[in-house]
Short mmCIF file of C-alpha atoms and ligand atoms in Angstrom, two decimals:
data_model
loop_
_atom_site.label_atom_id
_atom_site.label_comp_id
_atom_site.label_asym_id
_atom_site.label_seq_id
_atom_site.Cartn_x
_atom_site.Cartn_y
_atom_site.Cartn_z
CA MET A 1 65.76 196.21 88.55
CA PHE A 2 63.71 193.10 87.86
CA ASN A 3 65.15 189.67 87.26
CA SER A 4 64.22 188.37 83.86
CA LEU A 5 61.28 186.01 83.54
CA SER A 6 63.70 183.37 82.39
CA ASP A 7 65.75 183.65 85.62
CA ARG A 8 62.64 183.52 87.77
CA LEU A 9 61.10 180.55 86.04
CA THR A 10 64.36 178.66 85.96
CA SER A 11 64.57 178.99 89.73
CA THR A 12 60.90 178.00 90.13
CA PHE A 13 61.82 174.73 88.51
CA LYS A 14 65.23 174.19 89.95
CA ASN A 15 64.10 171.12 91.85
CA LEU A 16 62.13 169.58 89.05
CA LYS A 17 64.22 167.57 86.71
CA GLY A 18 63.53 164.80 84.27
CA LYS A 19 59.83 165.48 83.80
CA GLY A 20 58.38 164.49 80.45
CA ARG A 21 55.43 166.83 80.09
CA LEU A 22 54.30 170.10 81.64
CA THR A 23 51.52 169.54 84.18
CA ASP A 24 48.77 171.76 85.59
CA ALA A 25 50.82 172.32 88.72
CA ASP A 26 53.90 173.33 86.73
CA ILE A 27 51.89 175.84 84.79
CA ASP A 28 50.18 177.29 87.86
CA ALA A 29 53.59 177.74 89.41
CA THR A 30 54.67 179.79 86.42
CA ALA A 31 51.49 181.82 85.89
CA ARG A 32 52.28 184.13 88.82
CA GLU A 33 55.71 184.92 87.44
CA ILE A 34 54.41 185.47 83.93
CA ARG A 35 51.70 187.79 85.27
CA ARG A 36 54.29 189.77 87.20
CA ALA A 37 56.58 190.08 84.17
CA LEU A 38 53.75 191.34 81.95
CA LEU A 39 52.43 193.80 84.54
CA ASP A 40 55.97 195.10 85.10
CA ALA A 41 56.08 195.72 81.35
CA ASP A 42 52.78 197.69 81.61
CA VAL A 43 50.61 195.26 79.70
CA ALA A 44 46.96 196.05 80.52
CA VAL A 45 45.42 193.89 83.25
CA PRO A 46 42.64 192.26 81.17
CA VAL A 47 45.14 191.54 78.40
CA VAL A 48 47.45 189.84 80.88
CA ARG A 49 44.61 187.63 82.07
CA GLU A 50 43.67 186.57 78.56
CA PHE A 51 47.28 186.01 77.57
CA ILE A 52 47.94 183.73 80.53
CA GLY A 53 44.87 181.69 79.63
CA GLN A 54 46.24 181.22 76.12
CA VAL A 55 49.69 180.26 77.35
CA LYS A 56 48.21 177.74 79.80
CA GLU A 57 46.24 176.13 77.03
CA ARG A 58 49.29 175.84 74.84
CA ALA A 59 51.66 174.70 77.56
CA LEU A 60 49.50 172.02 79.15
CA GLY A 61 50.72 168.60 78.13
CA SER A 62 53.44 169.97 75.92
CA GLU A 63 56.59 167.94 75.97
CA VAL A 64 59.65 169.33 77.67
CA SER A 65 62.40 169.17 75.11
CA GLN A 66 65.67 167.48 76.04
CA ALA A 67 67.58 170.69 75.66
CA LEU A 68 65.42 172.78 78.03
CA ASN A 69 64.29 172.57 81.64
CA PRO A 70 60.56 173.16 82.29
CA GLY A 71 61.17 176.82 83.19
CA GLN A 72 62.96 177.46 79.93
CA GLN A 73 60.25 175.55 78.12
CA VAL A 74 57.55 177.84 79.55
CA VAL A 75 59.59 180.93 78.70
CA LYS A 76 59.85 179.66 75.13
CA ILE A 77 56.09 179.11 74.93
CA VAL A 78 55.42 182.60 76.38
CA ASN A 79 57.89 184.14 73.95
CA ASP A 80 56.44 182.33 70.92
CA GLU A 81 52.92 183.31 71.93
CA LEU A 82 53.95 186.96 72.33
CA VAL A 83 55.64 187.03 68.92
CA GLN A 84 52.58 185.48 67.35
CA ILE A 85 50.15 187.95 68.95
CA LEU A 86 52.43 190.90 68.11
CA GLY A 87 52.11 189.95 64.49
CA GLY A 88 54.61 187.29 63.47
CA ASP A 89 56.36 188.97 60.58
CA THR A 90 56.46 192.72 60.16
CA ARG A 91 53.67 194.26 58.09
CA ARG A 92 54.67 196.87 55.50
CA ILE A 93 52.81 199.99 54.40
CA SER A 94 50.21 198.94 51.87
CA LEU A 95 50.79 201.04 48.76
CA ALA A 96 47.92 202.30 46.63
CA LYS A 97 47.53 200.78 43.18
CA ASN A 98 46.98 204.27 41.85
CA PRO A 99 49.37 206.67 43.60
CA PRO A 100 49.49 208.68 45.72
CA THR A 101 49.39 206.33 48.70
CA VAL A 102 47.72 208.34 51.46
CA ILE A 103 48.90 207.83 55.04
CA MET A 104 47.10 209.64 57.85
CA LEU A 105 48.53 209.96 61.38
CA VAL A 106 46.25 210.08 64.43
CA GLY A 107 46.85 210.04 68.19
CA LEU A 108 46.91 212.12 71.35
CA GLN A 109 48.80 215.40 71.50
CA GLY A 110 52.42 214.74 72.43
CA ALA A 111 52.34 211.13 71.22
CA GLY A 112 54.96 211.98 68.60
CA LYS A 113 52.93 212.32 65.38
CA THR A 114 54.67 215.36 63.94
CA THR A 115 58.08 213.92 64.75
CA LEU A 116 57.05 210.61 63.21
CA ALA A 117 55.77 212.33 60.06
CA GLY A 118 59.31 213.56 59.36
CA LYS A 119 60.87 210.18 60.13
CA LEU A 120 58.38 208.23 58.04
CA SER A 121 58.81 210.63 55.12
CA LYS A 122 62.58 210.14 55.26
CA HIS A 123 62.20 206.36 55.51
CA LEU A 124 59.97 206.34 52.42
CA LYS A 125 62.20 208.77 50.55
CA ASP A 126 65.21 206.53 51.27
CA GLN A 127 63.23 203.69 49.70
CA GLY A 128 62.87 205.66 46.49
CA HIS A 129 59.44 207.22 47.08
CA THR A 130 58.60 210.88 46.53
CA PRO A 131 56.64 211.86 49.65
CA LEU A 132 54.71 215.04 50.43
CA LEU A 133 53.94 216.03 54.03
CA VAL A 134 50.61 217.72 54.77
CA ALA A 135 50.21 219.90 57.88
CA ALA A 136 46.59 219.37 58.94
CA ASP A 137 47.28 219.83 62.65
CA LEU A 138 46.00 223.37 63.00
CA GLN A 139 45.17 222.99 66.69
CA ARG A 140 48.53 223.08 68.38
CA PRO A 141 50.41 226.35 68.09
CA ASN A 142 53.60 225.64 66.21
CA ALA A 143 52.60 222.22 64.81
CA VAL A 144 52.73 223.50 61.23
CA LYS A 145 56.11 225.14 61.79
CA GLN A 146 57.42 221.99 63.48
CA LEU A 147 56.35 219.86 60.52
CA GLN A 148 58.03 222.32 58.16
CA VAL A 149 61.27 222.07 60.13
CA ASN A 150 61.03 218.25 60.13
CA GLY A 151 60.26 218.25 56.41
CA GLU A 152 63.24 220.45 55.71
CA ARG A 153 65.51 218.10 57.68
CA ALA A 154 64.14 215.12 55.78
CA GLY A 155 64.39 216.94 52.45
CA VAL A 156 60.65 216.45 51.94
CA PRO A 157 58.27 219.29 50.90
CA VAL A 158 55.42 220.33 53.18
CA PHE A 159 51.96 221.39 52.12
CA ALA A 160 50.79 223.85 54.77
CA PRO A 161 48.07 226.45 55.31
CA HIS A 162 50.63 229.22 55.82
CA PRO A 163 53.80 229.81 53.89
CA GLY A 164 56.73 228.94 56.13
CA VAL A 165 60.30 227.80 56.35
CA SER A 166 60.25 225.23 53.58
CA SER A 167 56.70 225.30 52.35
CA GLU A 168 56.32 225.46 48.60
CA PHE A 169 52.58 225.57 48.78
CA GLU A 170 49.77 227.52 50.29
CA ALA A 171 46.46 225.91 51.08
CA ALA A 172 43.16 227.63 50.41
CA THR A 173 41.84 227.79 53.97
CA GLY A 174 42.64 227.15 57.62
CA ASP A 175 40.15 224.29 57.85
CA PRO A 176 42.08 221.08 58.59
CA VAL A 177 39.75 218.90 56.51
CA GLN A 178 40.19 221.26 53.56
CA VAL A 179 43.97 221.40 54.06
CA ALA A 180 44.13 217.59 54.04
CA ARG A 181 41.97 217.37 50.93
CA ASP A 182 43.98 220.06 49.11
CA GLY A 183 47.25 218.43 50.17
CA VAL A 184 46.26 215.10 48.67
CA ALA A 185 45.03 216.82 45.49
CA GLU A 186 48.35 218.67 45.29
CA ALA A 187 50.24 215.37 45.57
CA ARG A 188 48.13 213.87 42.81
CA ASN A 189 48.66 216.90 40.53
CA ARG A 190 52.37 217.08 41.14
CA GLN A 191 52.88 213.33 41.09
CA TYR A 192 54.16 212.75 44.59
CA ASP A 193 53.63 209.05 45.19
CA VAL A 194 53.03 209.14 48.98
CA VAL A 195 51.23 211.75 51.10
CA ILE A 196 51.57 211.80 54.87
CA VAL A 197 48.82 213.79 56.60
CA ASP A 198 49.61 214.98 60.14
CA THR A 199 46.46 215.63 62.19
CA ALA A 200 45.66 217.35 65.49
CA GLY A 201 45.66 215.58 68.83
CA ARG A 202 44.32 216.58 72.25
CA LEU A 203 45.78 215.89 75.66
CA GLY A 204 42.86 213.57 76.29
CA VAL A 205 40.45 211.85 73.97
CA ASP A 206 37.51 214.11 73.07
CA ALA A 207 34.54 214.05 70.74
CA GLU A 208 35.55 217.10 68.70
CA LEU A 209 38.99 215.64 67.99
CA MET A 210 37.50 212.34 66.91
CA GLU A 211 35.01 214.03 64.65
CA GLN A 212 37.69 216.13 62.98
CA ALA A 213 39.92 213.10 62.43
CA ALA A 214 36.98 211.05 61.14
CA ASN A 215 36.08 213.89 58.73
CA ILE A 216 39.64 214.01 57.44
CA ARG A 217 39.56 210.24 56.96
CA THR A 218 36.35 210.50 54.97
CA ALA A 219 37.72 213.39 52.91
CA VAL A 220 41.05 211.82 51.92
CA GLN A 221 40.24 208.09 52.00
CA PRO A 222 43.67 207.05 53.30
CA ASP A 223 45.28 203.72 52.42
CA GLU A 224 46.74 203.60 55.93
CA VAL A 225 45.67 205.31 59.14
CA LEU A 226 48.48 205.00 61.67
CA PHE A 227 47.64 205.36 65.34
CA VAL A 228 50.67 206.88 67.09
CA ILE A 229 50.99 206.02 70.77
CA ASP A 230 53.58 206.84 73.41
CA ALA A 231 55.01 203.62 74.88
CA MET A 232 55.05 205.34 78.28
CA ILE A 233 51.26 205.65 78.38
CA GLY A 234 51.10 202.49 80.50
CA GLN A 235 47.69 201.15 81.51
CA ASP A 236 45.88 203.94 79.58
CA ALA A 237 46.92 202.30 76.29
CA VAL A 238 43.76 200.21 76.05
CA ALA A 239 41.22 203.00 76.57
CA THR A 240 43.06 205.37 74.23
CA ALA A 241 43.45 202.77 71.47
CA GLN A 242 39.82 201.75 71.78
CA ALA A 243 38.65 205.37 71.57
CA PHE A 244 40.65 205.99 68.37
CA ASN A 245 39.66 202.65 66.89
CA ASP A 246 35.97 203.36 67.48
CA GLY A 247 36.12 207.09 66.67
CA VAL A 248 38.32 207.16 63.57
CA GLY A 249 39.47 203.61 62.92
CA PHE A 250 43.08 202.79 62.13
CA THR A 251 44.99 200.21 60.13
CA GLY A 252 48.29 200.12 62.00
CA VAL A 253 50.09 201.34 65.10
CA VAL A 254 53.34 203.21 65.73
CA LEU A 255 54.86 202.96 69.18
CA THR A 256 56.98 206.00 70.12
CA LYS A 257 59.52 206.88 72.83
CA LEU A 258 60.90 203.38 73.01
CA ASP A 259 64.25 204.97 73.83
CA GLY A 260 62.82 205.60 77.32
CA ASP A 261 62.33 203.15 80.18
CA ALA A 262 59.00 201.80 78.96
CA ARG A 263 59.21 198.09 78.30
CA GLY A 264 56.61 198.25 75.57
CA GLY A 265 53.66 196.38 77.06
CA ALA A 266 51.43 198.88 75.23
CA ALA A 267 52.29 197.02 72.01
CA LEU A 268 50.67 193.85 73.32
CA SER A 269 47.71 195.70 74.84
CA VAL A 270 46.87 197.64 71.67
CA ARG A 271 47.31 194.61 69.45
CA SER A 272 45.16 192.39 71.67
CA VAL A 273 42.35 194.90 72.03
CA THR A 274 42.17 196.23 68.46
CA GLY A 275 43.76 193.44 66.41
CA LYS A 276 45.81 196.07 64.55
CA PRO A 277 49.53 195.46 64.00
CA VAL A 278 52.33 197.62 65.32
CA MET A 279 54.26 198.62 62.19
CA PHE A 280 56.96 201.06 63.29
CA ALA A 281 58.83 202.09 66.42
CA SER A 282 60.14 205.55 67.23
CA THR A 283 63.25 205.56 69.40
CA GLY A 284 64.29 209.18 69.90
CA GLU A 285 63.94 212.76 68.73
CA ALA A 286 66.30 212.57 65.74
CA LEU A 287 65.09 211.88 62.22
CA THR A 288 66.90 208.55 62.09
CA ASP A 289 65.57 207.26 65.44
CA PHE A 290 63.03 205.09 63.68
CA GLU A 291 62.66 201.37 63.04
CA VAL A 292 60.40 198.95 61.32
CA PHE A 293 58.74 197.08 64.21
CA HIS A 294 60.10 193.62 64.99
CA PRO A 295 57.72 191.45 67.03
CA ASP A 296 60.53 189.15 68.19
CA ARG A 297 62.61 192.04 69.55
CA MET A 298 59.56 193.47 71.30
CA ALA A 299 58.73 190.09 72.87
CA SER A 300 62.26 189.92 74.32
CA ARG A 301 61.98 193.48 75.60
CA ILE A 302 58.64 192.79 77.30
CA LEU A 303 59.99 189.65 78.96
CA ASP A 304 63.44 190.97 79.81
P1 GDP B 401 52.48 215.28 68.45
O1 GDP B 401 51.77 216.25 69.35
O2 GDP B 401 51.82 213.94 68.47
O3 GDP B 401 52.68 215.78 67.07
O4 GDP B 401 53.92 215.01 69.12
P2 GDP B 401 55.36 215.59 68.71
O5 GDP B 401 55.85 214.93 67.48
O6 GDP B 401 55.35 217.06 68.77
O7 GDP B 401 56.23 215.00 69.92
C1 GDP B 401 56.05 215.43 71.26
C2 GDP B 401 57.41 215.47 71.96
O8 GDP B 401 57.94 214.15 72.05
C3 GDP B 401 58.45 216.28 71.21
O9 GDP B 401 59.24 216.97 72.17
C4 GDP B 401 59.28 215.24 70.47
O10 GDP B 401 60.61 215.68 70.25
C5 GDP B 401 59.22 214.08 71.44
N1 GDP B 401 59.34 212.77 70.78
C6 GDP B 401 58.65 212.29 69.71
N2 GDP B 401 58.99 211.01 69.44
C7 GDP B 401 59.93 210.66 70.36
C8 GDP B 401 60.68 209.46 70.62
O11 GDP B 401 60.57 208.42 69.96
N3 GDP B 401 61.54 209.49 71.69
C9 GDP B 401 61.71 210.61 72.46
N4 GDP B 401 62.56 210.54 73.48
N5 GDP B 401 61.01 211.75 72.25
C10 GDP B 401 60.15 211.78 71.21
#
């Protein structure tokens, strides 16, 4: 396993005591270690470069506090910078003035959208909302059924194109755009206050997928479009996030599979490249393996 950045930087500076301010040389000595820590955490290469530039700017000339050695001081600056880029405080779902609030989920196949739909619906239900799930992923065999099972576990109804396990409704057609539109109309008519629309993904980004998702976005005018991304995607995070940001556009990010080994560098990459905040984290297959995203915890995980 890796030593933490803090351990490495502390040893870089073990012979430097009693210095008042951080110098160019101090910072160059740390840049290599910071780069290594971020690359180990799977932060995208161009993002690492830009981040180190920002840290250098902030660190240069900064005073070393009495309580810290220069290594600890740099770790603190890196940590603060990471927390700031990751979003400072956590952003909440922005609720529509006139319900229902419409939340659309987008992302690659296997990212964890359908699983997340169940978790998010339970989270909102626990907060006193009355959510409706809409199964507009008609691409993947079983996606509708899977959403129905998740909805049943969460105690949340599912609007689906075929009657199934817990579906109370039947949509007019098998067209995903129409299903999404009808689902939102159903929520409005029956006074559900939040609608979560699950959409299709592909194994790789493709034009047809983007067009379908963009058409659903136009049809249902969501208040939030959440881009769901597997934390284990590694260096591909940037290209995938950019493709979805350009092709559909999104307002927030959900990082999944954080129960695995991934250190979560994708959070920094996606935030840096798109400017969109990570809002939630998915940490397992169970309905309750779900957290509001905490930038400070993620910064520690990336640097650990
Ligand atoms: P979708 O294609 O984007 O709808 O992805 P799914 O929701 O079907 O998830 C794909 C697979 O990943 C399923 O086997 C899920 O059980 C699993 N999965 C989803 N989220 C997580 C998570 O946070 N951690 C783990 N370990 N597995 C997850």
